[in-house]
Short mmCIF file of C-alpha atoms and ligand atoms in Angstrom, two decimals:
data_model
loop_
_atom_site.label_atom_id
_atom_site.label_comp_id
_atom_site.label_asym_id
_atom_site.label_seq_id
_atom_site.Cartn_x
_atom_site.Cartn_y
_atom_site.Cartn_z
CA MET A 1 7.18 -14.80 37.29
CA LYS A 2 3.45 -14.78 36.58
CA LYS A 3 2.27 -17.25 33.95
CA ASP A 4 1.03 -14.43 31.69
CA ASN A 5 4.51 -12.91 31.62
CA VAL A 6 5.21 -15.46 28.89
CA ILE A 7 4.31 -13.91 25.55
CA LYS A 8 3.53 -16.51 22.91
CA ALA A 9 4.52 -15.84 19.33
CA ALA A 10 4.30 -17.43 15.90
CA LEU A 11 7.12 -17.30 13.41
CA LEU A 12 6.03 -17.20 9.75
CA GLY A 13 8.96 -18.66 7.80
CA ALA A 14 11.92 -20.83 8.81
CA GLY A 15 14.40 -20.00 6.05
CA THR A 16 17.62 -17.99 6.42
CA VAL A 17 16.11 -15.34 8.70
CA GLY A 18 13.45 -17.50 10.40
CA SER A 19 15.96 -20.14 11.48
CA GLY A 20 18.18 -17.35 12.86
CA VAL A 21 15.27 -15.81 14.79
CA TYR A 22 14.33 -19.17 16.28
CA ALA A 23 17.95 -19.83 17.34
CA LEU A 24 18.42 -16.32 18.77
CA SER A 25 15.19 -16.44 20.76
CA GLY A 26 16.51 -19.64 22.36
CA MET A 27 19.88 -18.01 23.14
CA LEU A 28 18.14 -15.01 24.74
CA GLU A 29 15.69 -17.09 26.79
CA ASP A 30 17.41 -16.60 30.16
CA GLU A 31 17.81 -12.86 29.73
CA MET A 32 14.38 -12.05 28.34
CA ILE A 33 13.05 -11.15 31.78
CA GLN A 34 15.78 -8.52 32.20
CA LYS A 35 15.54 -7.31 28.61
CA ALA A 36 11.77 -7.31 28.16
CA GLY A 37 10.15 -7.97 31.53
CA GLY A 38 8.77 -11.26 30.26
CA LYS A 39 9.61 -14.35 28.27
CA LEU A 40 9.00 -15.05 24.60
CA GLU A 41 7.86 -18.49 23.52
CA ILE A 42 7.70 -19.31 19.82
CA LYS A 43 4.68 -21.60 19.92
CA LYS A 44 4.25 -22.21 16.17
CA VAL A 45 6.42 -21.91 13.06
CA LEU A 46 4.65 -21.62 9.71
CA VAL A 47 6.34 -23.23 6.69
CA ARG A 48 5.35 -24.37 3.22
CA ASP A 49 7.06 -27.74 3.25
CA MET A 50 6.51 -29.84 6.39
CA THR A 51 8.90 -32.56 5.19
CA LYS A 52 12.01 -30.35 4.99
CA LYS A 53 14.62 -30.94 7.71
CA ARG A 54 14.85 -27.87 9.97
CA ASP A 55 17.98 -27.73 12.10
CA GLY A 56 17.19 -26.58 15.63
CA ILE A 57 13.41 -26.26 15.16
CA PRO A 58 11.42 -29.10 16.71
CA GLN A 59 8.94 -30.80 14.37
CA ASN A 60 6.06 -30.36 16.84
CA VAL A 61 6.03 -26.56 16.51
CA LEU A 62 5.86 -26.63 12.69
CA THR A 63 2.62 -26.07 10.86
CA ASP A 64 1.61 -25.32 7.29
CA LYS A 65 -1.79 -23.96 8.35
CA TRP A 66 -2.06 -20.21 8.94
CA ASP A 67 -5.51 -20.60 10.53
CA GLU A 68 -3.96 -22.55 13.41
CA ILE A 69 -1.99 -19.41 14.24
CA LEU A 70 -4.67 -16.83 13.49
CA ASN A 71 -7.27 -18.63 15.59
CA ASP A 72 -4.94 -19.31 18.52
CA ASP A 73 -5.82 -16.61 21.06
CA GLU A 74 -2.70 -17.42 23.09
CA ILE A 75 -0.52 -16.14 20.23
CA GLN A 76 -0.11 -12.40 20.76
CA LEU A 77 2.80 -11.74 18.40
CA VAL A 78 3.29 -12.72 14.75
CA ILE A 79 6.85 -12.50 13.38
CA GLU A 80 6.67 -12.57 9.57
CA VAL A 81 9.88 -13.63 7.80
CA MET A 82 8.43 -15.42 4.76
CA GLY A 83 8.88 -12.59 2.26
CA GLY A 84 6.86 -11.65 -0.83
CA ILE A 85 3.62 -9.70 -1.05
CA GLU A 86 1.08 -12.52 -0.82
CA PRO A 87 0.13 -14.34 1.33
CA ALA A 88 2.24 -12.18 3.71
CA LYS A 89 -0.07 -9.16 3.26
CA THR A 90 -3.20 -11.18 3.99
CA TYR A 91 -1.65 -12.84 7.04
CA ILE A 92 -0.35 -9.56 8.49
CA THR A 93 -3.69 -7.82 7.84
CA GLN A 94 -5.59 -10.65 9.53
CA ALA A 95 -3.16 -10.65 12.45
CA ILE A 96 -3.59 -6.88 12.96
CA LEU A 97 -7.38 -7.15 12.72
CA ALA A 98 -7.25 -9.94 15.31
CA GLY A 99 -5.29 -7.62 17.64
CA LYS A 100 -2.01 -9.53 17.35
CA GLN A 101 1.23 -7.51 17.33
CA VAL A 102 3.40 -7.83 14.23
CA VAL A 103 7.14 -7.79 13.51
CA THR A 104 8.22 -8.16 9.89
CA ALA A 105 11.41 -8.07 7.78
CA ASN A 106 9.42 -7.84 4.55
CA LYS A 107 10.60 -4.83 2.51
CA ASP A 108 8.76 -5.99 -0.64
CA LEU A 109 5.48 -5.70 1.21
CA LEU A 110 6.29 -2.49 3.09
CA ALA A 111 7.53 -0.71 -0.05
CA GLU A 112 4.09 -1.29 -1.62
CA HIS A 113 1.62 -1.34 1.25
CA GLY A 114 3.54 0.05 4.24
CA GLN A 115 1.29 3.06 4.78
CA GLU A 116 -1.91 1.04 4.51
CA LEU A 117 -0.63 -1.48 7.08
CA LEU A 118 0.77 1.21 9.41
CA SER A 119 -2.57 3.09 9.39
CA MET A 120 -4.44 -0.12 10.11
CA ALA A 121 -2.08 -0.96 12.98
CA GLU A 122 -2.37 2.57 14.37
CA GLU A 123 -6.20 2.40 14.31
CA ARG A 124 -6.18 -0.93 16.16
CA ASP A 125 -3.47 0.05 18.70
CA VAL A 126 -1.28 -2.70 17.39
CA ASP A 127 2.53 -2.67 17.02
CA LEU A 128 3.90 -3.07 13.49
CA GLN A 129 7.69 -3.11 13.78
CA PHE A 130 10.04 -3.58 10.82
CA GLU A 131 13.63 -2.67 11.72
CA ALA A 132 15.02 -5.66 9.76
CA ALA A 133 13.36 -4.56 6.51
CA VAL A 134 16.08 -1.98 5.81
CA ALA A 135 19.83 -2.60 6.12
CA GLY A 136 19.73 -5.79 8.21
CA ALA A 137 21.23 -5.36 11.66
CA ILE A 138 21.63 -1.57 11.40
CA PRO A 139 19.15 0.46 13.42
CA ILE A 140 17.81 2.93 10.86
CA ILE A 141 14.01 2.66 10.96
CA ARG A 142 13.77 3.81 14.58
CA PRO A 143 16.20 6.72 14.03
CA LEU A 144 14.13 7.86 11.04
CA LYS A 145 10.85 7.54 12.97
CA GLN A 146 12.11 8.95 16.26
CA ASN A 147 15.66 10.11 16.94
CA MET A 148 16.22 12.18 13.79
CA THR A 149 12.73 13.67 13.43
CA ALA A 150 13.79 17.03 14.86
CA SER A 151 16.06 17.58 11.84
CA LEU A 152 15.07 18.18 8.26
CA LEU A 153 16.98 15.44 6.48
CA THR A 154 18.38 17.15 3.42
CA GLU A 155 19.94 13.96 2.10
CA ILE A 156 19.94 10.23 2.79
CA MET A 157 22.56 8.25 0.93
CA GLY A 158 23.08 4.60 1.55
CA ILE A 159 24.59 1.30 0.55
CA VAL A 160 21.56 -0.79 1.44
CA ASN A 161 22.05 -4.07 -0.39
CA GLY A 162 24.52 -6.56 1.06
CA THR A 163 24.59 -8.88 -1.96
CA THR A 164 25.66 -6.22 -4.46
CA ASN A 165 28.15 -4.65 -2.06
CA TYR A 166 29.69 -8.09 -1.56
CA ILE A 167 29.84 -8.68 -5.34
CA LEU A 168 31.36 -5.25 -6.10
CA THR A 169 33.91 -5.67 -3.30
CA LYS A 170 35.01 -9.10 -4.55
CA MET A 171 35.23 -7.85 -8.16
CA ALA A 172 37.24 -4.74 -7.23
CA GLU A 173 39.56 -6.22 -4.62
CA GLU A 174 40.05 -9.82 -5.73
CA GLY A 175 39.28 -9.59 -9.44
CA MET A 176 36.55 -12.20 -8.91
CA GLY A 177 34.07 -12.67 -11.76
CA TYR A 178 30.51 -11.40 -11.34
CA GLU A 179 28.89 -14.87 -11.54
CA GLU A 180 31.22 -16.41 -8.96
CA ALA A 181 30.72 -13.50 -6.55
CA LEU A 182 26.92 -13.77 -6.90
CA GLU A 183 27.07 -17.51 -6.24
CA LYS A 184 29.07 -16.93 -3.06
CA ALA A 185 26.67 -14.19 -1.89
CA THR A 186 23.80 -16.63 -2.39
CA GLU A 187 25.61 -19.38 -0.43
CA LEU A 188 26.18 -16.93 2.42
CA GLY A 189 22.41 -16.26 2.64
CA TYR A 190 22.64 -12.61 1.51
CA ALA A 191 20.72 -12.84 -1.77
CA GLU A 192 16.94 -12.74 -2.16
CA ALA A 193 15.07 -15.88 -3.28
CA ASP A 194 15.31 -14.35 -6.78
CA PRO A 195 18.67 -12.49 -6.82
CA THR A 196 17.50 -10.35 -9.75
CA ALA A 197 15.98 -8.17 -7.02
CA ASP A 198 19.46 -7.59 -5.61
CA VAL A 199 21.54 -7.15 -8.77
CA GLU A 200 19.00 -4.97 -10.60
CA GLY A 201 18.67 -2.62 -7.63
CA TYR A 202 15.02 -3.48 -6.84
CA ASP A 203 15.78 -4.61 -3.28
CA ALA A 204 17.70 -1.39 -2.59
CA GLY A 205 14.88 0.55 -4.30
CA ARG A 206 12.34 -0.97 -1.89
CA LYS A 207 14.49 0.00 1.08
CA MET A 208 14.87 3.55 -0.26
CA ALA A 209 11.08 3.81 -0.70
CA ILE A 210 10.59 2.80 2.94
CA MET A 211 13.26 5.23 4.20
CA ALA A 212 12.03 8.12 2.03
CA SER A 213 8.44 7.64 3.27
CA LEU A 214 9.59 7.76 6.89
CA ALA A 215 12.06 10.62 6.43
CA TYR A 216 9.67 12.85 4.46
CA ASN A 217 6.33 11.68 5.95
CA SER A 218 5.04 11.29 2.45
CA GLU A 219 4.07 7.99 0.84
CA VAL A 220 6.81 6.75 -1.51
CA VAL A 221 6.27 3.35 -3.10
CA PHE A 222 8.72 1.14 -4.97
CA SER A 223 7.46 2.20 -8.41
CA ASP A 224 8.37 5.83 -7.54
CA VAL A 225 12.03 4.87 -7.20
CA TYR A 226 14.35 4.96 -10.22
CA THR A 227 16.47 1.79 -10.15
CA GLU A 228 19.53 0.75 -12.08
CA GLY A 229 21.55 -2.32 -11.04
CA ILE A 230 25.14 -3.49 -11.23
CA THR A 231 24.88 -5.98 -14.11
CA LYS A 232 26.49 -3.61 -16.63
CA ILE A 233 29.53 -2.77 -14.48
CA THR A 234 32.67 -4.17 -16.12
CA ALA A 235 36.25 -4.83 -15.06
CA GLU A 236 37.23 -1.82 -17.24
CA ASP A 237 34.89 0.46 -15.27
CA MET A 238 36.51 -0.83 -12.08
CA TYR A 239 39.97 -0.18 -13.56
CA TYR A 240 39.16 3.46 -14.40
CA ALA A 241 37.44 4.00 -11.05
CA LYS A 242 40.63 2.89 -9.28
CA GLU A 243 42.84 5.01 -11.58
CA PHE A 244 40.76 8.11 -10.79
CA GLY A 245 40.64 7.48 -6.99
CA TYR A 246 37.10 6.13 -6.75
CA VAL A 247 35.25 2.92 -5.87
CA ILE A 248 32.02 1.82 -7.52
CA LYS A 249 29.11 1.24 -5.13
CA LEU A 250 25.40 0.62 -5.62
CA VAL A 251 23.97 3.65 -3.88
CA GLY A 252 20.47 4.73 -2.89
CA ILE A 253 19.75 8.44 -2.60
CA ALA A 254 16.70 10.24 -1.21
CA LYS A 255 16.36 13.97 -0.82
CA VAL A 256 13.92 16.83 -1.09
CA ASP A 257 14.50 19.55 -3.65
CA ASP A 258 12.04 22.27 -4.68
CA GLY A 259 9.26 20.65 -2.62
CA LYS A 260 9.68 17.36 -4.50
CA ILE A 261 11.20 14.08 -3.37
CA GLU A 262 14.12 12.62 -5.33
CA VAL A 263 14.63 8.92 -4.77
CA LYS A 264 16.87 6.67 -6.83
CA VAL A 265 19.23 3.69 -6.79
CA HIS A 266 22.15 3.31 -9.18
CA PRO A 267 25.85 2.48 -9.29
CA MET A 268 28.00 5.45 -8.38
CA LEU A 269 31.69 6.37 -8.37
CA ILE A 270 32.43 7.33 -4.78
CA PRO A 271 35.72 9.10 -4.00
CA ASN A 272 38.05 7.04 -1.81
CA HIS A 273 37.89 9.64 0.97
CA HIS A 274 34.07 9.47 1.35
CA PRO A 275 32.95 7.39 4.39
CA LEU A 276 30.75 5.19 2.14
CA ALA A 277 33.82 4.16 0.07
CA SER A 278 35.15 2.10 2.96
CA VAL A 279 31.90 0.13 3.39
CA ARG A 280 32.90 -3.29 2.04
CA ASP A 281 31.68 -6.86 1.81
CA SER A 282 28.07 -7.41 2.96
CA PHE A 283 28.21 -4.31 5.17
CA ASN A 284 25.60 -1.63 4.61
CA ALA A 285 25.72 2.00 5.64
CA VAL A 286 23.31 4.90 5.63
CA PHE A 287 24.77 8.38 5.56
CA LEU A 288 22.39 11.20 6.55
CA HIS A 289 22.66 14.93 6.52
CA GLY A 290 20.15 16.99 8.45
CA ASP A 291 19.83 20.72 9.06
CA ALA A 292 20.17 20.33 12.82
CA CYS A 293 21.81 16.92 13.31
CA ASP A 294 24.51 17.57 10.64
CA ASP A 295 26.22 14.39 9.31
CA ALA A 296 25.51 10.94 10.74
CA MET A 297 26.45 7.51 9.48
CA PHE A 298 24.97 4.15 10.51
CA MET A 299 26.94 1.09 9.49
CA GLY A 300 26.70 -2.66 10.04
CA ARG A 301 25.90 -6.02 8.47
CA GLY A 302 23.11 -5.51 5.97
CA ALA A 303 22.19 -9.12 5.29
CA GLY A 304 22.59 -12.68 6.51
CA LYS A 305 21.00 -15.01 9.03
CA MET A 306 22.13 -13.72 12.42
CA PRO A 307 22.49 -9.98 11.63
CA THR A 308 18.92 -9.93 10.31
CA ALA A 309 17.69 -12.10 13.18
CA SER A 310 19.29 -9.58 15.55
CA ALA A 311 17.10 -6.77 14.16
CA VAL A 312 13.96 -8.96 14.19
CA MET A 313 14.56 -10.06 17.78
CA GLY A 314 15.28 -6.46 18.82
CA ASP A 315 11.79 -5.60 17.59
CA ALA A 316 10.30 -8.69 19.26
CA ILE A 317 11.85 -7.65 22.60
CA THR A 318 10.32 -4.17 22.19
CA VAL A 319 6.91 -5.69 21.45
CA VAL A 320 7.07 -8.06 24.44
CA ARG A 321 7.83 -5.05 26.63
CA ASN A 322 5.02 -3.03 25.02
CA ILE A 323 2.52 -5.86 25.56
CA LEU A 324 3.50 -6.23 29.22
CA HIS A 325 3.25 -2.46 29.76
CA ASP A 326 0.03 -2.15 27.77
CA ASN A 327 1.85 0.26 25.48
CA CYS A 328 1.30 -1.15 21.99
CA GLY A 329 0.18 0.83 18.98
CA TRP A 330 2.57 3.74 18.64
CA ASN A 331 4.28 3.07 15.36
CA GLY A 332 5.02 6.51 13.93
CA GLY A 333 6.12 6.93 10.34
CA LEU A 334 2.70 7.87 8.99
CA ALA A 335 2.63 9.89 5.76
CA TYR A 336 0.81 13.08 6.67
CA LYS A 337 2.22 15.04 3.70
CA LYS A 338 1.73 14.48 -0.01
CA MET A 339 4.98 15.48 -1.70
CA PRO A 340 5.36 14.59 -5.37
CA VAL A 341 8.29 12.44 -6.48
CA LYS A 342 10.56 13.68 -9.28
CA LYS A 343 11.11 11.69 -12.44
CA ILE A 344 14.78 10.72 -12.92
CA GLU A 345 15.03 13.08 -15.95
CA GLU A 346 14.28 16.01 -13.63
CA THR A 347 17.18 15.20 -11.29
CA LYS A 348 20.79 16.30 -11.62
CA SER A 349 23.90 14.12 -11.57
CA ARG A 350 27.56 14.10 -12.52
CA PHE A 351 28.53 11.42 -15.04
CA PHE A 352 31.49 9.27 -16.00
CA LEU A 353 31.21 8.31 -19.67
CA ARG A 354 33.41 5.81 -21.49
CA LEU A 355 33.41 5.98 -25.28
CA ARG A 356 35.26 3.89 -27.85
CA VAL A 357 36.05 6.26 -30.72
CA SER A 358 37.70 6.20 -34.14
CA GLU A 359 40.98 8.01 -34.50
CA ARG A 360 39.83 10.94 -36.58
CA PRO A 361 40.83 14.57 -36.23
CA GLY A 362 38.07 16.64 -34.68
CA THR A 363 36.35 13.78 -32.82
CA LEU A 364 36.92 15.28 -29.39
CA ALA A 365 35.84 18.72 -30.61
CA ASN A 366 32.62 17.24 -32.04
CA ILE A 367 31.87 15.44 -28.78
CA ALA A 368 32.50 18.63 -26.82
CA SER A 369 30.23 20.56 -29.14
CA VAL A 370 27.33 18.05 -28.77
CA MET A 371 27.73 18.18 -25.01
CA GLY A 372 27.93 21.97 -24.92
CA ASN A 373 24.84 22.33 -27.12
CA ASN A 374 22.92 20.20 -24.62
CA ASP A 375 24.10 22.07 -21.52
CA VAL A 376 26.44 19.27 -20.46
CA MET A 377 29.59 20.68 -18.94
CA ILE A 378 32.75 18.59 -19.37
CA ASP A 379 34.89 18.30 -16.25
CA GLN A 380 37.75 16.05 -17.33
CA VAL A 381 38.79 14.06 -20.40
CA TYR A 382 41.16 11.11 -20.38
CA SER A 383 42.29 9.23 -23.45
CA LYS A 384 43.75 5.74 -23.60
CA TYR A 385 44.54 3.03 -26.13
CA THR A 386 43.08 -0.35 -25.18
CA LYS A 387 44.92 -3.71 -25.63
CA ASP A 388 43.21 -4.19 -29.00
CA GLY A 389 44.44 -0.79 -30.22
CA ALA A 390 41.12 1.07 -29.99
CA GLN A 391 41.02 4.58 -28.60
CA GLU A 392 38.88 5.11 -25.50
CA LEU A 393 37.80 8.46 -24.17
CA VAL A 394 36.74 8.76 -20.59
CA ILE A 395 34.82 11.93 -19.86
CA THR A 396 33.50 13.17 -16.55
CA THR A 397 30.84 15.88 -16.49
CA GLY A 398 29.77 18.58 -14.09
CA PHE A 399 26.27 18.44 -12.54
CA VAL A 400 23.79 18.12 -15.39
CA LEU A 401 20.09 17.60 -15.75
CA GLU A 402 19.65 13.91 -16.57
CA GLN A 403 17.36 14.83 -19.49
CA ASP A 404 20.12 17.00 -21.02
CA PHE A 405 22.70 14.26 -20.56
CA ASN A 406 20.39 11.69 -22.20
CA ASN A 407 19.79 14.04 -25.14
CA ALA A 408 23.53 14.50 -25.64
CA LEU A 409 24.17 10.76 -25.32
CA MET A 410 21.53 9.97 -27.93
CA ILE A 411 23.24 12.27 -30.45
CA LEU A 412 26.71 10.93 -29.55
CA SER A 413 25.53 7.32 -30.02
CA GLY A 414 24.51 8.15 -33.59
CA MET A 415 27.86 9.74 -34.56
CA SER A 416 30.00 7.72 -36.96
CA ALA A 417 33.17 8.56 -35.01
CA ILE A 418 31.78 6.87 -31.90
CA LYS A 419 32.09 3.11 -32.15
CA GLU A 420 30.58 2.26 -28.79
CA VAL A 421 29.25 3.83 -25.63
CA CYS A 422 30.93 1.41 -23.23
CA GLY A 423 29.94 2.76 -19.86
CA ARG A 424 28.00 5.51 -18.15
CA ILE A 425 28.09 5.75 -14.38
CA ARG A 426 27.03 8.57 -12.10
CA VAL A 427 29.72 10.24 -10.00
CA TYR A 428 29.44 11.51 -6.44
CA GLY A 429 29.79 15.23 -6.10
P1 NAP B 1 13.97 -17.74 2.70
O1 NAP B 1 15.27 -18.30 3.16
O2 NAP B 1 13.54 -17.95 1.30
O3 NAP B 1 12.85 -18.30 3.69
C1 NAP B 1 11.48 -18.11 3.50
C2 NAP B 1 10.73 -18.98 4.49
O4 NAP B 1 9.35 -18.65 4.41
C3 NAP B 1 10.85 -20.48 4.23
O5 NAP B 1 10.95 -21.17 5.43
C4 NAP B 1 9.52 -20.82 3.51
O6 NAP B 1 9.03 -22.12 3.81
C5 NAP B 1 8.58 -19.82 4.18
N1 NAP B 1 7.47 -19.48 3.29
C6 NAP B 1 7.53 -18.79 2.13
N2 NAP B 1 6.29 -18.67 1.60
C7 NAP B 1 5.46 -19.30 2.44
C8 NAP B 1 4.07 -19.52 2.43
N3 NAP B 1 3.30 -19.08 1.45
N4 NAP B 1 3.53 -20.21 3.48
C9 NAP B 1 4.32 -20.66 4.48
N5 NAP B 1 5.64 -20.48 4.54
C10 NAP B 1 6.21 -19.81 3.52
O7 NAP B 1 13.93 -16.15 2.92
P2 NAP B 1 14.82 -15.28 3.93
O8 NAP B 1 16.13 -14.94 3.30
O9 NAP B 1 14.80 -15.91 5.27
O10 NAP B 1 13.99 -13.90 3.93
C11 NAP B 1 12.79 -13.78 4.64
C12 NAP B 1 12.34 -12.32 4.65
O11 NAP B 1 13.33 -11.52 5.30
C13 NAP B 1 12.14 -11.69 3.27
O12 NAP B 1 11.12 -10.74 3.37
C14 NAP B 1 13.47 -11.02 3.02
O13 NAP B 1 13.38 -9.96 2.08
C15 NAP B 1 13.75 -10.49 4.41
N6 NAP B 1 15.14 -10.22 4.71
C16 NAP B 1 16.10 -11.13 4.41
C17 NAP B 1 17.42 -10.87 4.72
C18 NAP B 1 18.52 -11.86 4.43
O14 NAP B 1 19.69 -11.52 4.63
N7 NAP B 1 18.21 -13.06 3.97
C19 NAP B 1 17.75 -9.65 5.34
C20 NAP B 1 16.73 -8.73 5.63
C21 NAP B 1 15.43 -9.02 5.31
P3 NAP B 1 9.78 -23.45 3.29
O15 NAP B 1 11.06 -23.50 4.09
O16 NAP B 1 8.86 -24.55 3.65
O17 NAP B 1 10.01 -23.26 1.84
N1 HSE B 2 19.12 -9.54 -0.24
C1 HSE B 2 19.23 -8.50 0.73
C2 HSE B 2 20.62 -7.89 0.64
C3 HSE B 2 18.96 -9.04 2.09
O1 HSE B 2 21.49 -8.49 0.01
O2 HSE B 2 20.82 -6.82 1.20
C4 HSE B 2 18.89 -7.98 3.16
O3 HSE B 2 17.78 -7.16 2.98
#
């Protein structure tokens, strides 16, 4: 092997993902020649805290100085697994401008500045690979940029957050409390540094922005995505879901309708027979429908040390091969269209609505009349007395414009016969 068949890299970050990448690159050392045509040597690892004990990473490769990496001409590849917008954006920009190839798992950054960074990389003939940024170990970025581009993707629907899927699974199947399930997801390395991003749907929203941009070649940023998290889901909601033959999942949806992009993340009642209903634990799945490809589903571990490291190292192997074949710089995924994004009120959904009502004659008729007057079609009504003797009505609707549903709900909330609007969850259909 020639000396220059060893590609030197820097790893930015040695946390959950970074430590996995370092370990996996060691495990793959002997096979790198067969897999990539050359070896990969992680020469430097950037961290914040030089005093922290790092299992498996020798002290002599650690640095807390970015300039040592940027100014090292031997380092041809920068693998960013620090997270956050800054300083990651500055470091990646400087790396691209210095002609270094980049692999990143940073969805926060890509959901805000992905197009800017991709254009810069394209202009400089530099690789910017980010398979790990969406759905962990599942290959979905490359399919969206390459394999599925011959089809018009009419819908992308996915469970793209491992933490919330783990929490919802534990709540539904083991009756575990929300706090305990979140604590366990954090221990297992699934949750973000601030888990609010997971439970409020922001992390899934960022992944949907990235996927929608690639699928529709139109820039979609995180603030374009409607997000609603799982913090309001109760044991009662789970009970009714089960009774009606559904499971509750945090789902991301992207589609094109009337020349506009719809992109949203929210909890959803998924019928037991739908393939996404069986995606449990920290698994993620992305279900696509395209005009030519028909249905396709990608499923795998969406979070955690080694699954994420697997996606990062897959990209690193590609980049090593590209460097050795002088083939860097084709990234794809550029937004060459400018499609507007719909506001949530302009989209249509089916709803499950749980109301606590007073026992008065005519209550149901009044509710039906408010809904009818606002173009909300009722599908099913179910009535039940709770343990404390209150009457609960569970109503499912047909497909309604979200604005119409909100208008009806506002009037219902003000009615004296309605004691509480306990739950409102969208339903697959
Ligand atoms: P993490 O455990 O919090 O690790 C972050 C690492 O980056 C730490 O080693 C930290 O250094 C280092 N770091 C942070 N800011 C730095 C700075 N300004 N300068 C130098 N070093 C800095 O995070 P993680 O879970 O590994 O996630 C890393 C990235 O992968 C994020 O973008 C995340 O969204 C993404 N990701 C994570 C997963 C997952 O399952 N965890 C899956 C897919 C994608 P210290 O150790 O010194 O504090
Ligand atoms: N916190 C993220 C999740 C990590 O739970 O899916 C993977 O992106």
